[in-house]
Short mmCIF file of C-alpha atoms in Angstrom, two decimals:
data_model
loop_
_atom_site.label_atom_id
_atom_site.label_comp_id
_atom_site.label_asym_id
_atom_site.label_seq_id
_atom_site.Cartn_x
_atom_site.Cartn_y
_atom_site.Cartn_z
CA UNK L 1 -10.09 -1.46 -77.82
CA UNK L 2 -13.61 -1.43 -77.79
CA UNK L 3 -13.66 2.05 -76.10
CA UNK L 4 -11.90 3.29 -79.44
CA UNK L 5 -8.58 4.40 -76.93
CA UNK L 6 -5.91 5.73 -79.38
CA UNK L 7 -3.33 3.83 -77.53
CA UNK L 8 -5.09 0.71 -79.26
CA UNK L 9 -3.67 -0.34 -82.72
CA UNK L 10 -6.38 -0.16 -85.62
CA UNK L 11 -5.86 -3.97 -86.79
CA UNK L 12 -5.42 -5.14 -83.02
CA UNK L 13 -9.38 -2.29 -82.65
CA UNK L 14 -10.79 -3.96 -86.08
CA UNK L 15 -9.70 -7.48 -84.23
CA UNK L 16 -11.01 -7.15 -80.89
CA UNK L 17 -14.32 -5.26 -82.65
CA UNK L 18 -15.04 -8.71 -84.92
CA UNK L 19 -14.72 -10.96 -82.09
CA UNK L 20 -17.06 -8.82 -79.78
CA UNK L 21 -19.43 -8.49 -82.63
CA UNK L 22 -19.65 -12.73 -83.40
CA UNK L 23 -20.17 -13.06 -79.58
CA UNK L 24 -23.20 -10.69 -79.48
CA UNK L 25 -21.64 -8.48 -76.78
CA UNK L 26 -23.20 -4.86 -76.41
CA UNK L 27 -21.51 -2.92 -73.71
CA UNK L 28 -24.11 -1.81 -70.72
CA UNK L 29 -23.79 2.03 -70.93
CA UNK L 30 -24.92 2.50 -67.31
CA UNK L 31 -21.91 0.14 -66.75
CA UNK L 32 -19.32 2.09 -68.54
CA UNK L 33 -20.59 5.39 -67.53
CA UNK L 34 -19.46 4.48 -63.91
CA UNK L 35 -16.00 2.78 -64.80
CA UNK L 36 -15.11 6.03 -66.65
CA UNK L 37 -16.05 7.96 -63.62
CA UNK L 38 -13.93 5.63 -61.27
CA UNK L 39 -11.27 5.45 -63.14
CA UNK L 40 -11.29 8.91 -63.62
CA UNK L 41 -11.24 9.64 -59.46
CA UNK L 42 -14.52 11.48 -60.13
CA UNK L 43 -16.96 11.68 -57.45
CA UNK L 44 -19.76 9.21 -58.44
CA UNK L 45 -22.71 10.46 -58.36
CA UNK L 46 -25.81 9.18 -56.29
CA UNK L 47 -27.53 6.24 -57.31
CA UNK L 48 -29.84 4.87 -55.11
CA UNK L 49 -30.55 3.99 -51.06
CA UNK L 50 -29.95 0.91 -49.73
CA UNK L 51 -30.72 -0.59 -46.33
CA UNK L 52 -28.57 -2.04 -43.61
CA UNK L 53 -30.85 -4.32 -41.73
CA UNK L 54 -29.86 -5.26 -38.42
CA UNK L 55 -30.90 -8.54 -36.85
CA UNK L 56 -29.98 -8.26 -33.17
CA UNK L 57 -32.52 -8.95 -30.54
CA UNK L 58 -30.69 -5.69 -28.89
CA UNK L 59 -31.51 -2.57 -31.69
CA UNK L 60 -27.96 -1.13 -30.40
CA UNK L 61 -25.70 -4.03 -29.26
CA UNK L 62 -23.80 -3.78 -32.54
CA UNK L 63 -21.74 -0.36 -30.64
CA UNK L 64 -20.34 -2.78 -28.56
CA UNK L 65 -19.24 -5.80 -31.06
CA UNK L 66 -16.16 -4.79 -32.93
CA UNK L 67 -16.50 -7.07 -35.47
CA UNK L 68 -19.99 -6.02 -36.45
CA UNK L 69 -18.80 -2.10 -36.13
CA UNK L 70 -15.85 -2.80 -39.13
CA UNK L 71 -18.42 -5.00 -41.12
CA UNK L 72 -20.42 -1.55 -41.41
CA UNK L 73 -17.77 0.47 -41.65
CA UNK L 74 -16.96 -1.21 -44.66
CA UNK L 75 -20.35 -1.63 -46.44
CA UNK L 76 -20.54 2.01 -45.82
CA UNK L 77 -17.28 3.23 -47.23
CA UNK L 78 -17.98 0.87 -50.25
CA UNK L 79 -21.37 2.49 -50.79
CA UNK L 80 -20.60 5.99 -50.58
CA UNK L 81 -17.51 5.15 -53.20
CA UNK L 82 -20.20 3.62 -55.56
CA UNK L 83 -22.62 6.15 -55.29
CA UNK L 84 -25.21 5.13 -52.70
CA UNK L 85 -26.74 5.91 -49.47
CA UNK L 86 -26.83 3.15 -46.61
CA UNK L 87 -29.76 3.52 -43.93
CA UNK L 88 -29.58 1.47 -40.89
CA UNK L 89 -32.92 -0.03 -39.41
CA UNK L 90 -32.91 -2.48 -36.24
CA UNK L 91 -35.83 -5.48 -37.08
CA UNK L 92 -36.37 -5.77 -33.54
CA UNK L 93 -36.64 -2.13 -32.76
CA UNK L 94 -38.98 -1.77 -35.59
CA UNK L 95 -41.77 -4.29 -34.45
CA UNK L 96 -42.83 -4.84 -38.04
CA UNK L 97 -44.03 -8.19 -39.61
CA UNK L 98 -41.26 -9.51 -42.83
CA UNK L 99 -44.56 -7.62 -45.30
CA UNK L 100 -44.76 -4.56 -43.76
CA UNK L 101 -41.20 -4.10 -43.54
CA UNK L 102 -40.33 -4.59 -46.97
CA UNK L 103 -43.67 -2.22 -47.81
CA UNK L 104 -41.71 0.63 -45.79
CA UNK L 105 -38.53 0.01 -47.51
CA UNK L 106 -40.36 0.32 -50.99
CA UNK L 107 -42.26 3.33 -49.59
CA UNK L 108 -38.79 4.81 -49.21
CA UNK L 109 -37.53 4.09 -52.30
CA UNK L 110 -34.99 1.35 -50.76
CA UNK L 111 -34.45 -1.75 -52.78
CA UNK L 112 -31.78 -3.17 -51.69
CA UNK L 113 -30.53 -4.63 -48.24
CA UNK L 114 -27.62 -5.89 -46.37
CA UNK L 115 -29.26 -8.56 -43.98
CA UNK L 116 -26.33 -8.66 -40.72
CA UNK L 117 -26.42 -11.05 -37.56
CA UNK L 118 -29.03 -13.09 -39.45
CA UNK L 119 -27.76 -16.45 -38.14
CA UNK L 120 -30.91 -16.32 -35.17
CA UNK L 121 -33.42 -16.95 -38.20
CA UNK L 122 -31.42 -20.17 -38.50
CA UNK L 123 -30.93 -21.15 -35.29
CA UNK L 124 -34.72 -20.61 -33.92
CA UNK L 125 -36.55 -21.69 -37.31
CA UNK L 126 -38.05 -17.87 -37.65
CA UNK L 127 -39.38 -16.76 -41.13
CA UNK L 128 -36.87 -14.48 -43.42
CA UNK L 129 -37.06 -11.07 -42.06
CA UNK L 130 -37.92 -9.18 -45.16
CA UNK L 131 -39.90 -10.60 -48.44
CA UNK L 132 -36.80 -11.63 -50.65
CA UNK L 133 -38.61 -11.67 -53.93
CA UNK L 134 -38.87 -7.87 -53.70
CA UNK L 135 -35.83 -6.91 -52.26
CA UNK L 136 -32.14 -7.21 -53.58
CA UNK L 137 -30.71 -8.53 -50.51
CA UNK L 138 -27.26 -9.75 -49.72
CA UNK L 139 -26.29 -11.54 -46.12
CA UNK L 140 -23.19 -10.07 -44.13
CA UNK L 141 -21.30 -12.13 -41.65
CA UNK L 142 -22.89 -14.84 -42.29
CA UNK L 143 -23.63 -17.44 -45.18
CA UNK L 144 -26.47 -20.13 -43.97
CA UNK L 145 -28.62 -18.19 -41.64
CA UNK L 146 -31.40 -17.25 -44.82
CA UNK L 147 -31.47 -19.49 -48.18
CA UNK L 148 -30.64 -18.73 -51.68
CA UNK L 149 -29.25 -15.39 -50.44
CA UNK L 150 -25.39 -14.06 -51.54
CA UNK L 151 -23.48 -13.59 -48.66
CA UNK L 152 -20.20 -12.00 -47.57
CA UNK L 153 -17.74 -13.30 -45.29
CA UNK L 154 -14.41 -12.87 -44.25
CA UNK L 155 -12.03 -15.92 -44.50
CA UNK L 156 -11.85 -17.26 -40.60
CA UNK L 157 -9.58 -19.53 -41.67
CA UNK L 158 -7.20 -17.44 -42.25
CA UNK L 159 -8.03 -14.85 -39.78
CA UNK L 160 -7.65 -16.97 -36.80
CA UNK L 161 -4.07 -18.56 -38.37
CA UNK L 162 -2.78 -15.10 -38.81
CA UNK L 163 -3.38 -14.17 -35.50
CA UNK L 164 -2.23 -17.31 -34.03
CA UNK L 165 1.24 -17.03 -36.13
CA UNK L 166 1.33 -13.38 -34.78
CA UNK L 167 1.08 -14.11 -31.42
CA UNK L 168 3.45 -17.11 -31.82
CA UNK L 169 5.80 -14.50 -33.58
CA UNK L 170 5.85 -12.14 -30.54
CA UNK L 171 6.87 -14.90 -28.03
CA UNK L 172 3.39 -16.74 -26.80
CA UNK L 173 3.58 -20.05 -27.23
CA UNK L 174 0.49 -21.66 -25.55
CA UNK L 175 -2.56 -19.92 -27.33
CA UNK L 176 -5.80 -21.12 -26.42
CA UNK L 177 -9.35 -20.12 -28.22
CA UNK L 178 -12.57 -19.17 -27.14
CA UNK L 179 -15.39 -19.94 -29.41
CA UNK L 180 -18.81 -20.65 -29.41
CA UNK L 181 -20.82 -23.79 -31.17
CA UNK L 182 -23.38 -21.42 -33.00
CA UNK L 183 -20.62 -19.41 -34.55
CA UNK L 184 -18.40 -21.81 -35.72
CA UNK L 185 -21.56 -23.63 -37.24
CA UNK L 186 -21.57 -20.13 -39.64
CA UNK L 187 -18.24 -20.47 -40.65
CA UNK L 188 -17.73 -24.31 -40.78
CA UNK L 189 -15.52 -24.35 -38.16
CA UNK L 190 -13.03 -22.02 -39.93
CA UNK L 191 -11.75 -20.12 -36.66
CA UNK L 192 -10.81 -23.88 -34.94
CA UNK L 193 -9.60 -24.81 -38.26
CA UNK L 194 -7.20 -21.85 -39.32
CA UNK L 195 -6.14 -22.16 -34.85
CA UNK L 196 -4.92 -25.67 -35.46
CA UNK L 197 -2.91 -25.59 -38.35
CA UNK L 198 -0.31 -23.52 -37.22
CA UNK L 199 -0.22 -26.67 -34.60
CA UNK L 200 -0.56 -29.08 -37.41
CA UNK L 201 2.13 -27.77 -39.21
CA UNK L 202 4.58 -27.45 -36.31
CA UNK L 203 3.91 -30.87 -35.86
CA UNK L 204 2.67 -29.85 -31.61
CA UNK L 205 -0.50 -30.79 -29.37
CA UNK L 206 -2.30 -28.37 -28.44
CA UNK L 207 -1.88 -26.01 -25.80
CA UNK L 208 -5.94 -26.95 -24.41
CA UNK L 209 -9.08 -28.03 -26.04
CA UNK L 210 -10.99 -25.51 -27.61
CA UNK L 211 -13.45 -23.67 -24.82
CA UNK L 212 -16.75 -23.30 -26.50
CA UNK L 213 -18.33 -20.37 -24.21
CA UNK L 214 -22.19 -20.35 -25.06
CA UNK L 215 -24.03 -21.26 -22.01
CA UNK L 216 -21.11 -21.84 -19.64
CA UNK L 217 -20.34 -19.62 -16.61
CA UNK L 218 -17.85 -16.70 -17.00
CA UNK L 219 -15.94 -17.95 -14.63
CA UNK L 220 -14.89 -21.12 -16.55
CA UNK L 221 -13.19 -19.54 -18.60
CA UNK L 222 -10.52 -18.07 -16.13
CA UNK L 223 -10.39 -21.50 -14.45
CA UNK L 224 -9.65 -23.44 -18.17
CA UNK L 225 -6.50 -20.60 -18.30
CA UNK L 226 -5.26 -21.59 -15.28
CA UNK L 227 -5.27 -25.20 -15.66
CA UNK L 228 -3.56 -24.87 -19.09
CA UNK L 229 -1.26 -22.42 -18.04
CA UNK L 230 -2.15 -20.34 -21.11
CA UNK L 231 0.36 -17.16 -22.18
CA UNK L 232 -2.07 -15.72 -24.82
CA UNK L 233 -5.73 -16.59 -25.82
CA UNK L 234 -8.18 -15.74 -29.29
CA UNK L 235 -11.34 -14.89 -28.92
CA UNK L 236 -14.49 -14.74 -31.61
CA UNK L 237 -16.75 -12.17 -30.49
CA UNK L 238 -16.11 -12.48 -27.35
CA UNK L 239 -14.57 -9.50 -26.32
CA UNK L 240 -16.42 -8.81 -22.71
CA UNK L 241 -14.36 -11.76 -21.36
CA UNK L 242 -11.20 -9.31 -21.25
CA UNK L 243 -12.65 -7.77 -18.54
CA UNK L 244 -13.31 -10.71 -17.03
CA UNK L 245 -9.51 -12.20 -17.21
CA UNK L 246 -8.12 -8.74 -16.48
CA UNK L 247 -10.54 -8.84 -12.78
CA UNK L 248 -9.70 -12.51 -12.24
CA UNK L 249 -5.67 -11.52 -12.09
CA UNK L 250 -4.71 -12.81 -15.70
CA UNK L 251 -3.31 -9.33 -17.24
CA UNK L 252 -0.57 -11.17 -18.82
CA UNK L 253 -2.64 -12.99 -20.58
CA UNK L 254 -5.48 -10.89 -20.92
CA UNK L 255 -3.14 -8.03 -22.89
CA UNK L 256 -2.27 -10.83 -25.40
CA UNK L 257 -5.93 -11.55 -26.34
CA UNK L 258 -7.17 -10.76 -29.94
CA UNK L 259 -10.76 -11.02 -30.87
CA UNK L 260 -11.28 -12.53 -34.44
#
């Protein structure tokens, strides 16, 4: 109505007008200059370069975590569809102090950043890696590693009951998961959560206490299998262990692993 669309009857337009007028409401141009482009299927044009900012102690360990490959995946795809650039930097690579980094960003015209794997600046107590105040910064994969940021997440919950009710689906029926202390600390215990209900609601024990893997040898893991007599296990971000199960003679259950 507002847009003055034909489709729109003049008393319903006149309507709609006087209620947006008592409110105060002023459309933001910028705003509906994009929406008319999207819903057009226009290409959008650029807008602006924002940062991906990497937290790993290891500047290219992210090649080898799924998980952390389809998280920028995403933020990428979702840029380029709203106009923007995304630039990766590693903080550890870089060797630059939370000032001077945020002075390069602004030197290159970046300000904005998606903070990933932040949860280490929670865990060891370190300063925030960039000077918030200046940047508009947004955590991903994770939600308390920095304060008063915005953060997105998927829902573990409901990741690790969907696989668990898949893998019940194709015939497993004692699923075990592998999970670490740290990482369910992030989520608040969503992936053990969303893997018990589907016992919870089938009214079942479980198949075997949760194995939480930080700090524990690899080959506990293939020795907690065994002694559960496991058919299928989950995984978060765990993936290396496949190899491990595959070398310690557990193919049948290693090709029914998924990694959340």
């Amino acid at each position: 109505a507002l847009s003055g669309k034909s489709v729109i009857a003049a008393a319903t337009r006149a309507k709609v007008e006087a209620a947006a007028a008592a409110l105060g409401y002023r459309p933001n141009p910028y705003l509906s200059a994009l929406m008319a482009r999207l819903r057009e299927n226009q290409a959008v044009p650029y807008q602006a370069t924002l940062a991906w900012l990497d937290c790993n102690q290891e500047p290219e360990s992210w090649r080898d975590s799924h998980v952390q490959q389809e998280f920028y995946r995403g933020a990428l795809a979702q840029a380029e569809r709203l106009g923007y650039g995304l630039t990766r930097f590693s903080l550890w690579g870089s060797g630059a102090s939370p000032d001077r980094l945020t002075d390069m960003l602004l030197a290159r015209g970046i300000h904005g950043a998606l903070i990933a794997n932040a949860v280490l600046f929670k865990d060891w107590g370190l300063p925030t890696p960039l000077r918030l105040k200046d940047l508009a910064s947004v955590l991903v994969g994770s939600r308390t590693a920095l304060p008063t940021l915005n953060f997105a997440l998927n829902d573990t919950a409901a990741t690790a009951r969907a696989a668990h009710i898949q893998l019940r689906r194709l015939g497993y029926t004692r699923v075990g998961l592998v999970t670490a202390h740290h990482i369910e600390d992030i989520v608040d215990y969503g992936f053990v959560a969303g893997y018990g209900s589907v016992f919870g609601e089938r009214g079942e024990p479980f198949s075997a206490p949760v194995f939480y893997f930080a700090n524990r040898p690899i080959e506990e893991v293939s020795h907690w299998v065994r002694a559960h007599q496991l058919d299928a296990v989950l995984f978060t971000y765990c993936a290396s262990l496949e190899g491990h199960l595959r070398r310690a003679g557990l193919a049948p259950v290693a090709s029914s692993i998924a990694v959340l």
